[in-house]
Each structure stands twice: as C-alpha cells, then as structure tokens.
XYZ file of C-alpha atoms in Angstrom:
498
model
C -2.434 -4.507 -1.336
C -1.105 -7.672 -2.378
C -2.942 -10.665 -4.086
C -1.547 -13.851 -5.330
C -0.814 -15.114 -9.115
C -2.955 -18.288 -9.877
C -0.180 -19.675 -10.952
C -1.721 -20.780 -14.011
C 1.076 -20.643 -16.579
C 3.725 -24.137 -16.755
C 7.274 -23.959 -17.434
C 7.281 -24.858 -20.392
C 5.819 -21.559 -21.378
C 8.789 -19.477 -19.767
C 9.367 -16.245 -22.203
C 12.559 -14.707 -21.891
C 12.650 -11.605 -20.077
C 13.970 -9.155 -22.727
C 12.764 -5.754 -24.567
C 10.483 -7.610 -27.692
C 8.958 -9.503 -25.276
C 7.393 -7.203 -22.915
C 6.783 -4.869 -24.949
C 4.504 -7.375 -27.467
C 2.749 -8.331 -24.046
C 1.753 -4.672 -23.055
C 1.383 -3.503 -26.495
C -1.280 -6.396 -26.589
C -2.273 -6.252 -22.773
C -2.011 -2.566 -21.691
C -4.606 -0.270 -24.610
C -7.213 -3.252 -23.743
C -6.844 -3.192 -19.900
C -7.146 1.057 -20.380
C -10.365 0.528 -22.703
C -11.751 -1.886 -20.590
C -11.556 -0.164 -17.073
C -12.376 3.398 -18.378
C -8.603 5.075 -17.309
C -7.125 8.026 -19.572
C -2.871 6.267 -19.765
C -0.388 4.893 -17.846
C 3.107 4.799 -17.681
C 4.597 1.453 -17.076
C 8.422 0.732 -16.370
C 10.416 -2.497 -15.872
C 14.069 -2.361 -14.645
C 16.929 -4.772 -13.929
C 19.619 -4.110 -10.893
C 21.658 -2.097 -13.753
C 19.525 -0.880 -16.437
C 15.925 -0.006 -17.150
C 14.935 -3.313 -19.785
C 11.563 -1.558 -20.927
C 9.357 1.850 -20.485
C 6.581 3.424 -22.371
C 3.320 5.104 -22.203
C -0.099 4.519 -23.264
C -2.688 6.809 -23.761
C -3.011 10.466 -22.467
C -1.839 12.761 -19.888
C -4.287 15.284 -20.981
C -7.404 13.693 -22.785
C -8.411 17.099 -24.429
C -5.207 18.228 -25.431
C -3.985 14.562 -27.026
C -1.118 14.938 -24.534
C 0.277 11.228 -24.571
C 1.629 9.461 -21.460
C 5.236 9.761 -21.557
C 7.350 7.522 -18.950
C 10.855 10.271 -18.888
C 8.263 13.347 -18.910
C 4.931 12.556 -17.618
C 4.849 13.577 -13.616
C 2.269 11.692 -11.735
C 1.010 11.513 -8.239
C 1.989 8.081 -6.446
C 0.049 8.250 -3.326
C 1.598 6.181 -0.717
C 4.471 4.868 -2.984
C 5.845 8.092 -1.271
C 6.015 6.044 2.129
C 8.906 3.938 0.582
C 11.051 7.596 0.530
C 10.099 8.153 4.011
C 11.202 5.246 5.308
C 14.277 5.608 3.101
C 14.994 8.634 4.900
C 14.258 7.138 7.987
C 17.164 4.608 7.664
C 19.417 7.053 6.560
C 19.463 8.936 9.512
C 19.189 5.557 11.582
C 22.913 4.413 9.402
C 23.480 8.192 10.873
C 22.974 7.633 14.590
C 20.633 9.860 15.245
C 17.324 7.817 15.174
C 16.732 4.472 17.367
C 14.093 2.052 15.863
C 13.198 0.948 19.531
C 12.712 4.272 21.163
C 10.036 6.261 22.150
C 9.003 8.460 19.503
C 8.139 11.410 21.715
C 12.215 11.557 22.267
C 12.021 13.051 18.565
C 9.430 15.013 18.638
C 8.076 18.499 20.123
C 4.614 17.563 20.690
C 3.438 14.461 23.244
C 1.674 11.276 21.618
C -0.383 10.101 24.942
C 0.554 7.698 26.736
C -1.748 4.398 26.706
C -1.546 0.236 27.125
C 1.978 1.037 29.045
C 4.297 0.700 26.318
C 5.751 3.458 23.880
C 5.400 3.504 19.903
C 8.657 3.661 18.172
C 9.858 4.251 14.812
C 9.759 0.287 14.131
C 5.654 0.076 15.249
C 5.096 3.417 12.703
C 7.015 1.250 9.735
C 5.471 -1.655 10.247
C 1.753 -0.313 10.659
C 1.373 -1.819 14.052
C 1.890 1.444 16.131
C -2.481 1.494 17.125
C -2.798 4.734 16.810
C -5.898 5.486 14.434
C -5.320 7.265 11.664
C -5.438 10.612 10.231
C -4.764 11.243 6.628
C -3.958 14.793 4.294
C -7.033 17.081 3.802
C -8.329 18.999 1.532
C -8.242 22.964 2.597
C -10.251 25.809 1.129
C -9.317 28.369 -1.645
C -9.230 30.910 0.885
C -6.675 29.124 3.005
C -3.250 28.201 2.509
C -2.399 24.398 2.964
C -0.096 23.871 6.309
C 3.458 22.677 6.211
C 3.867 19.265 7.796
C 5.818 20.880 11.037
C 2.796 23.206 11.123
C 0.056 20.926 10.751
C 1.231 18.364 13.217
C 1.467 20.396 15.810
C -1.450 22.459 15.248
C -3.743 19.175 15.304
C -4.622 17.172 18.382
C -2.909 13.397 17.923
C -5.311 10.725 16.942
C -6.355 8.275 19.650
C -4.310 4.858 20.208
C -6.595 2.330 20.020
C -4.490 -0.920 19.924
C -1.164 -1.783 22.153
C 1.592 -1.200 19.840
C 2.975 -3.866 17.867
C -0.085 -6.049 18.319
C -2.559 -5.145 15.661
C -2.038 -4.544 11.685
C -3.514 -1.022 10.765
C -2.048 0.995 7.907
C -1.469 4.529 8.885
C -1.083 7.359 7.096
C -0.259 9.647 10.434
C 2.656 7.204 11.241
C 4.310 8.160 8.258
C 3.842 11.960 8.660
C 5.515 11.238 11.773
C 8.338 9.030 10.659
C 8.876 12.343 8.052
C 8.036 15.165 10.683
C 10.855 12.568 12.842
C 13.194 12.714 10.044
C 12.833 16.941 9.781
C 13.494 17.266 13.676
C 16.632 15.313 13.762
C 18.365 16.430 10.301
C 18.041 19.984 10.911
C 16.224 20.117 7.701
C 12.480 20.654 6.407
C 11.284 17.145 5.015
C 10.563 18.085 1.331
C 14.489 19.587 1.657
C 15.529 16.417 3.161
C 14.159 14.466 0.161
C 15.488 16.730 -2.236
C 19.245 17.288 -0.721
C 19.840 13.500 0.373
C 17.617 10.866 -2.421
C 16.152 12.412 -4.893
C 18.808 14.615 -5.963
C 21.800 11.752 -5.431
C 19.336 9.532 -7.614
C 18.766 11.987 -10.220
C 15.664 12.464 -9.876
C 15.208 15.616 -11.496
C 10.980 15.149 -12.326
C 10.442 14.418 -8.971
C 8.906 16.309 -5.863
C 7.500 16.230 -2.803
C 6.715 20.362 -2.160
C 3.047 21.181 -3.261
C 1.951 22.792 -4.744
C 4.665 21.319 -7.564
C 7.221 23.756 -8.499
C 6.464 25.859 -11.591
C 9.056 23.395 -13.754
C 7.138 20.517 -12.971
C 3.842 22.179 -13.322
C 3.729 21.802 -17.154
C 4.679 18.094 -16.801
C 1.695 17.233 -14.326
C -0.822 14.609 -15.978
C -4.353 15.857 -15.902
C -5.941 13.164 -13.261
C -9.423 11.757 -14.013
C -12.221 9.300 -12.060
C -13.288 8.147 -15.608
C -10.801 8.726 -18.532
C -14.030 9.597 -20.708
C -14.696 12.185 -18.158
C -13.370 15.806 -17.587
C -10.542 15.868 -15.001
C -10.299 16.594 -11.505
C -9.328 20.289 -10.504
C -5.794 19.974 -8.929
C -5.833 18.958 -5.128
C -4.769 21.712 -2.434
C -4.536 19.287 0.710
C -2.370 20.354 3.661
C 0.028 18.798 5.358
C 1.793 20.417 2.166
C 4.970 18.527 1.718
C 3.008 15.514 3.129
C 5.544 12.167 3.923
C 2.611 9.912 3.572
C 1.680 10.628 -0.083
C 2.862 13.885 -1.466
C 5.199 12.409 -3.892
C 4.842 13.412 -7.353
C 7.577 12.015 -10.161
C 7.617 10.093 -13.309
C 8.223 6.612 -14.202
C 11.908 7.012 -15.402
C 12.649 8.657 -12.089
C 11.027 5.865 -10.122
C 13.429 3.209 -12.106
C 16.023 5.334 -10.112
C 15.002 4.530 -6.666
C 14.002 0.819 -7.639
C 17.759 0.024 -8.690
C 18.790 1.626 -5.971
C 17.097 -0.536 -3.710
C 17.624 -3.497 -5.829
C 21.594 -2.867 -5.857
C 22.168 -2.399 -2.266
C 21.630 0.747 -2.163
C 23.661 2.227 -5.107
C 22.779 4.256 -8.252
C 25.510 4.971 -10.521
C 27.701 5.112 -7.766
C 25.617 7.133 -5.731
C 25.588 5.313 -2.579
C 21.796 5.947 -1.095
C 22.182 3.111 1.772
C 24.444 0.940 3.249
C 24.088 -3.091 1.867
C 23.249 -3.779 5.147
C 20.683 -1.153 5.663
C 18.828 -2.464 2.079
C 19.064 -6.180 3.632
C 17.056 -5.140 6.387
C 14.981 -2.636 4.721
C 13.793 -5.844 2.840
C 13.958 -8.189 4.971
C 10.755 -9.159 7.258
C 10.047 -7.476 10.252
C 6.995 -8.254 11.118
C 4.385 -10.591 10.284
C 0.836 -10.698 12.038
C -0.542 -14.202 10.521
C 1.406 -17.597 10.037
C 1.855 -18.526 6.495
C 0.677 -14.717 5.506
C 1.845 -11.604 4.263
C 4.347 -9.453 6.368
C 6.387 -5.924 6.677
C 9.878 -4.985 5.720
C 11.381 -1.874 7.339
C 9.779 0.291 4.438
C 7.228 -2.319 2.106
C 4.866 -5.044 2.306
C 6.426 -8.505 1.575
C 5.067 -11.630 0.016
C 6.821 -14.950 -1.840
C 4.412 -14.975 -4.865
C 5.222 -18.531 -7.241
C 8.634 -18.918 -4.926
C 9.239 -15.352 -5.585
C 10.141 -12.927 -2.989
C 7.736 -9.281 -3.858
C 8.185 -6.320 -1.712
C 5.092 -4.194 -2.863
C 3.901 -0.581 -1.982
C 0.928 0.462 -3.546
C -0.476 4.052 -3.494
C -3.657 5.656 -4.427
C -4.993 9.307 -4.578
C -8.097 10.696 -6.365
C -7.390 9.655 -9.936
C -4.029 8.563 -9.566
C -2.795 5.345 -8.568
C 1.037 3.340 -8.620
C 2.411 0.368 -7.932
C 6.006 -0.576 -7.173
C 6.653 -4.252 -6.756
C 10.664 -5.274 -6.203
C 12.015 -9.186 -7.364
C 14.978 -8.567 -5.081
C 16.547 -11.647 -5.018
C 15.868 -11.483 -9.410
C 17.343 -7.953 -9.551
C 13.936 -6.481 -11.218
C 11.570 -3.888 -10.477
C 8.617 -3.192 -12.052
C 6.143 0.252 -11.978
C 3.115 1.053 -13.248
C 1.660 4.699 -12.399
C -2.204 5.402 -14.094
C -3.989 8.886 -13.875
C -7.811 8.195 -13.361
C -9.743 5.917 -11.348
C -11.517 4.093 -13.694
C -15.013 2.152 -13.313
C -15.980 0.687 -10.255
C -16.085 -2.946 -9.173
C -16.126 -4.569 -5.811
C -14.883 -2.005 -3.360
C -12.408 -0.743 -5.279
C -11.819 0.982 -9.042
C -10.558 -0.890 -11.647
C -7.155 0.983 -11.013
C -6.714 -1.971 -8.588
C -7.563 -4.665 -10.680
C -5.798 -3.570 -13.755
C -2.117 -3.069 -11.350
C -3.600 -6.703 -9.987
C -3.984 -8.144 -13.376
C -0.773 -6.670 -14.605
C 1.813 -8.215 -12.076
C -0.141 -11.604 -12.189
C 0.545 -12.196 -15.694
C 4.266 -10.652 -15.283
C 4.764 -13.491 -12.938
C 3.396 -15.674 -15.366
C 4.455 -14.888 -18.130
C 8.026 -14.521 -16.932
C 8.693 -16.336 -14.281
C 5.713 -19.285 -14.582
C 5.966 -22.403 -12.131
C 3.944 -25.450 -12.029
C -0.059 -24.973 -10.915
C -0.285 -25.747 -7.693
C -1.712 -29.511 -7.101
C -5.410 -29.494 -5.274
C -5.046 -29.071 -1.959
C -7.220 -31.524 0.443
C -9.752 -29.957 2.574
C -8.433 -30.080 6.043
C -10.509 -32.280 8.707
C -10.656 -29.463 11.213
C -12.702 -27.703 8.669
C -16.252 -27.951 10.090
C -14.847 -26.768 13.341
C -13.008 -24.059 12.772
C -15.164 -22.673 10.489
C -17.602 -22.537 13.972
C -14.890 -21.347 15.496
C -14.156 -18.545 13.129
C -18.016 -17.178 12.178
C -19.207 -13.839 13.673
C -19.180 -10.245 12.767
C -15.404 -8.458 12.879
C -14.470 -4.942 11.559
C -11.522 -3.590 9.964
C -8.940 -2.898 12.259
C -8.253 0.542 10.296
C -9.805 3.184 11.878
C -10.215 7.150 10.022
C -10.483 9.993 12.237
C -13.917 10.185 11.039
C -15.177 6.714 12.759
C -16.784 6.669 16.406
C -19.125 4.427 18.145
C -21.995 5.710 17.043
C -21.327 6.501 13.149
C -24.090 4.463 11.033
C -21.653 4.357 8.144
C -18.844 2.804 10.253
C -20.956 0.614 11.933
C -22.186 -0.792 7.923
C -18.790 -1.429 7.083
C -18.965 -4.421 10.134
C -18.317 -7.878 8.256
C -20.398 -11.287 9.077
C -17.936 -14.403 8.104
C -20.571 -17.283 7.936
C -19.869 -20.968 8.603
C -21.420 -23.595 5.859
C -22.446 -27.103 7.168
C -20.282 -28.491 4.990
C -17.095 -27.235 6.817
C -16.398 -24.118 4.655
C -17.029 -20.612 5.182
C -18.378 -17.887 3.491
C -17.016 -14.142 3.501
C -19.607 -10.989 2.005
C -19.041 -9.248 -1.600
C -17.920 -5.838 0.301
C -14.715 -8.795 0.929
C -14.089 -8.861 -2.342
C -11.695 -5.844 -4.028
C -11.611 -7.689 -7.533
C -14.866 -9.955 -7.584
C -18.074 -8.225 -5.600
C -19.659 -11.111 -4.792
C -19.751 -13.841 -2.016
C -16.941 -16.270 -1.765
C -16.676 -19.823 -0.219
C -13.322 -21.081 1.311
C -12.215 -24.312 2.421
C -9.854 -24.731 5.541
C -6.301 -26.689 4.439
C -4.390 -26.313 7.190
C -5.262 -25.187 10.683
C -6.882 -21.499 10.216
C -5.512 -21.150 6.933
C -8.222 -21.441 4.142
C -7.917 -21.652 0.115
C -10.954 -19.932 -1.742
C -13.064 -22.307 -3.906
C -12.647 -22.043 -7.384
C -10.473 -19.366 -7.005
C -7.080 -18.481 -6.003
C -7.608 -16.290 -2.771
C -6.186 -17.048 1.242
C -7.393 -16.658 4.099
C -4.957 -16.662 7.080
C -6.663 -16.330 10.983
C -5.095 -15.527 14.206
C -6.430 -17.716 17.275
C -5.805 -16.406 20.703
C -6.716 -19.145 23.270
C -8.846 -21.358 21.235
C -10.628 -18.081 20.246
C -10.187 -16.752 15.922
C -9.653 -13.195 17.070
C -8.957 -11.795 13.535
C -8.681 -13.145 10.405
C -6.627 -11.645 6.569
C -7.872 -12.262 3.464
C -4.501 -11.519 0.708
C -6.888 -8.851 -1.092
C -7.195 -6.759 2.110
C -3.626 -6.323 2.711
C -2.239 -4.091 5.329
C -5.140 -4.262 8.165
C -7.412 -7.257 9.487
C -10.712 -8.008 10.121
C -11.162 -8.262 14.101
C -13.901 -9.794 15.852
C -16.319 -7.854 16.935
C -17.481 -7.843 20.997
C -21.487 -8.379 21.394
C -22.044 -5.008 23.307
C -20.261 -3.232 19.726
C -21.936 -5.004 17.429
C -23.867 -3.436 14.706
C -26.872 -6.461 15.390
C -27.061 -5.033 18.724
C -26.777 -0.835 17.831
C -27.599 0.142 14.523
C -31.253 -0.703 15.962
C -30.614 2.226 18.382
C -29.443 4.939 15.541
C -33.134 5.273 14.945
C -34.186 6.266 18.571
C-alpha cells in the first residue's frame, strides 16, 4: 500500500542525499517513530544503483536479551516483499522460454483451476492481481503436524473460487503467487525454495537469506524475536504450511535486500552477476496494468506510483509482528528498505507498522527530493453530481477463503460512501489506514476527488454512467465495488438474526 507525500517541503530546502545526512534524519526520526508506535527495532537501508549510501539498526532484535537490530546480521520476515522474488523468478524462466505470460496457467500446472467467465488466467492476470480468483493465504498447522511443501499443499487443497473475469477487477492474491512459484517449480525441474537459492539469492549473495521454513539451523540464531507490542513478550515462532511459501516465506536481512534492490535498479546486474536481462527489468518496471485513470498501477512484479514527479515501484509485506517495505526510485538509481519486528499500537485499521513505513518514505521524498506544494486545486462543477452518482454501499473486492454470503463479519466490513449537499462526499473511519476517522473529499476532475484538508485521492471507475468501484491511495491493491441491493448488508444482516 501506497500513499502520497503532501508535498509539503520547497526546493529551497533540498538536502543532499549523502551518508551525514540521512543518518542525522533517522538518528533524529527513527528512536522517536519506535517509542511512539510501541515496535521493539528496525533495520533501515538506503542504496544507490552501485553502492549501499546508508544502513543501521535501531533498537532490539531480542528485547530481553538487549540483542540490537543489526542491518548485515539481523534476519527478518518480509511478508509479501517475497512476491518481488517470485516474480523475479517468473521472468527468468519467461527470458528462458519456458513460461508464456498470455497462456493458460493450467498448461503449467498438474492440477485444473476451473474454468469460469470463458477466458483463462495467465501468468500476467496472477502478477498483476487481476486473475479473480479469491484468495487463499499460508496457515498456521498444529504441533502435531508437519507444515506441507508448496507442491504438496497445492494439490492437496481444492482451488479457491473465481469470482471476477480475469483481468477486470483489482484483488491482491496471495494464492496467485503460490502459483506463479508452484509455476516456476514445474517448469525448472526444481523445488521453489531450490530455485531461489540456485538462481537469485545465491548469484546476489545473499547468504542471510531464505525461503525454506522452518529457517535453516545457520540462520536460526540470526532470527529477530517478532513482537505485537515491543513492550510485550514475543510471538512463539510461526509453523504455517505451504512451507517454502512464494507468497511470503522470505526471511533475510537488510544488507541482503540492498542486493536485490541494485539489482533491479541496474538492469538487472549485481557485481556482475547478471540476474535479468535490461530488457526484462524495463518491463518488470514498467506499467502493466492500471485499473483507475490518473491512479496507481502494476509492474510485472510491484505496485507503481509517480509520487512528487517521482516514479516508486513499492511492495509492501506484513506478517504477525513483522513488517517491510521496499520502495525503488528507478529512474534516480535508489532504493530504500525498512524491515520492523512487532506490530506496534493500533490506529485506524491498521498498526502503526504502516504508518511509521508511511511516515518514513514521505519525509524521504521530502526531505530529499522536495518539489513545490501543490497549488489549491478548484472544486470541479460536476461535483454535486457525481458525488450522487458515486454514494451507496460497495465492499472490498478482496475476498479470504473465509468470506461467504452469509458471514456477519464479512458482511460488517461493507462500506457506505455518502454524498454531502454541498457536492463532496464522505468515506467511513474503517477508510482510513492512518487517520480512523471520517473524511470529506471534493471532486477536481471527473471521478477523481482530493481529500479536504488533507492529502488523500480518490480515483472511481464509471461503467455506463454508473461509479462501479471506486480507490482510495491508502487502500492500495484492491477496490471498493458497489454493492447490488439483493447483497447488501441493509437488506441481510437483518436476516442473520432469524
């Protein structure tokens, strides 16, 4: 998840990017933000095409054993960063021959993903989150069970329904990327986690970096401690099957993670150690698909954004108590990571894990590469009615495994975007990851609408005359769709209590 910079810094307050100055900003910035939002360290690293230009830790690994956070040590989980290494893998075989973007799926597979809406998914629907099938993510197995590999796991479980036609609808997927890995395993001859190993992480030297759970005994020792509150007593350590899992397995350490950025930020070389062809990094960056005008899109492999006239390919990952970032400047040659190991206190719908990552990469922009504020913009004269137009209850377009028709917990989540008389509308406080409280946007250009007093976007998709789904830039990576009357949670949740 993406949101934007407010942009509030001038020119005239560019500081050179160099070594004193970042690290007098995060020595300042970084034991605050980890006071403040309850989180036990982070590692943070910042890296140019050639050379890492700043890393360090802050606070501890391991609370009760003063462990400190160390960025060349320190192995963390990084959730769905991980997806980036799929996808990476993904191309490599493509460069290869042996995958197709545009074909079937169920050509590369030994189990059947149904057929539905009369078209196939492909590899290009599973990268950019647009396949419609609903998702399935990792679980957690009991101590009496052993975690299943991913081969064993996929085909042991009955595929998740597809819910939208494929490339229509924006729904992050977990299940797509075990797919795109289990894809990668079938046609390299090769498990996944031995795929990763033999052909990027190895090549990158990568040595503190895994995707086999559990982590190998010499990575064991390394392993932060992960926490919900750094003031708390940690988590016990996660046995989730599929083991090996594409979508989020990854475990590494800041340093190592520098690796794979300058890879990717130098067409696809480390140290000559080529990882991908130029042209394969071009359009592994380059965007693929975007579901709203003016909004955020998809590369082949990351979400992409222009943030302050700056390209950002993002991928953000969370687990239970650890969270990452990776953001990419690729046409500035600079990468930036932050990894933290607890989830820290709640606000909005989200942890303050998300706001501090949020916070973080706002005032890098600033700070660093600052532009001009951005002059008022004049409320549009369609305003009063599109905002008609647009009002009603919609849902998230992400579906669990979990969710059905009758769940009273799914049916809560439903949204209700209100229309104000004066031309505006209003979205709920379970909208807002950063704020948790109502906001008010004015329309500025046709279905595109600016928060008041704030720095937030709205971008809607109309379908004959009709807004069919709408984006806000905090809720990145699936979309709020309008809800029919005979689903709607006015017209059931009255039922649950027959």
């Amino acid at each position: 998840m993406v949101q934007h910079a407010s942009g509030s810094s001038t020119p005239e307050q560019t500081q050179p990017l160099n070594y004193s100055n970042v690290e007098a900003w995060l020595n300042e910035f970084m034991p605050a933000a980890l006071r403040d939002a309850d989180i036990a360290g982070a590692v943070v690293i910042i890296t140019r095409r050639e050379t890492v230009l700043f890393q360090k830790g802050y606070g501890y690994a391991d609370v009760a054993a003063r462990l400190p956070m160390d960025p060349d040590q320190t192995v963390i989980g990084v959730g769905s960063v991980s997806k980036t290494f799929t996808w990476t893998a993904v191309m490599q075989q493509v460069e290869q021959g042996n995958l197709d973007l545009d074909r079937d799926i169920n050509a590369y597979i030994d189990f059947e993903i149904p057929e539905a809406f009369g078209e196939p998914i492909t590899l290009r629907h599973l990268m950019t989150h647009t396949s419609g099938i609903r998702d399935k993510g990792f679980k957690e197995v009991p101590p009496d069970r052993q975690p299943r590999n991913l081969r064993e796991f996929l085909t042991s479980v009955t595929p998740p329904p597809r819910v939208y036609p494929p490339g229509e609808v924006w729904s992050y997927s977990n299940y797509g990327s075990m797919l795109g890995g289990y894809i990668v395993e079938r046609v390299s001859g090769e498990p996944f986690v031995d795929y990763v190993d033999n052909h990027i992480l190895k090549p990158l030297d990568m040595n503190h970096s895994t995707f086999r759970r559990p982590v190998p005994d010499a990575l064991a020792g390394q392993f932060s401690q992960a926490y919900g509150l750094g003031s708390g007593l940690p988590f016990p350590r996660d046995r989730e099957e599929p083991s090996g899992d594409p979508s989020g397995h990854l475990a590494t350490t800041a340093a190592d993670m520098s690796r794979f950025m300058r890879a990717h930020l130098n067409d696809g070389e480390f140290d000559e150690h080529r990882l991908l062809k130029p042209a394969t990094v071009a359009a592994m960056q380059r965007r693929a698909d975007a579901p709203f005008a003016g909004g955020y899109g998809s590369t082949l492999g990351f979400f992409h954004t222009v943030l302050e006239g700056k390209v950002i390919l993002a991928h953000p990952g969370d687990l239970t108590g650890f969270h990452a970032d990776l953001r990419l400047l690729p046409n500035d040659g600079i990468g930036l990571f932050v990894g933290l190991n607890s989830d820290g206190t709640p606000v909005g719908l989200v942890d303050k894990s998300y706001t501090l990552r949020t916070v973080l990469f706002d005032e890098f922009l600033e700070r660093f590469f600052p532009t001009e504020p951005d002059a008022p913009e004049a409320a549009a004269p369609s305003g009063r009615e599109h905002a008609v137009l647009a009002a009603g209850e919609y849902e998230m377009s992400r579906q669990g495994e979990a969710y059905n028709f009758y769940d009273a917990i799914y049916l809560l989540y439903r949204v209700f975007l209100k229309s104000n008389e004066d031309g505006t509308i209003e979205t709920p406080a379970m909208i807002s990851f950063t704020k948790s409280v109502p906001r008010t946007w004015r329309e500025v250009s046709p279905f595109q609408w600016s928060e008041v007093d704030g720095d937030g976007r709205i971008y809607m998709k109309v379908v004959d005359g009709r807004v069919v789904s709408w984006l806000p830039d905090d809720l990145f990576s699936f979309e709020m769709l309008r809800v029919p009357f005979y689903r709607s949670a006015t017209l059931n949740l009255p039922l649950l209590y027959f």
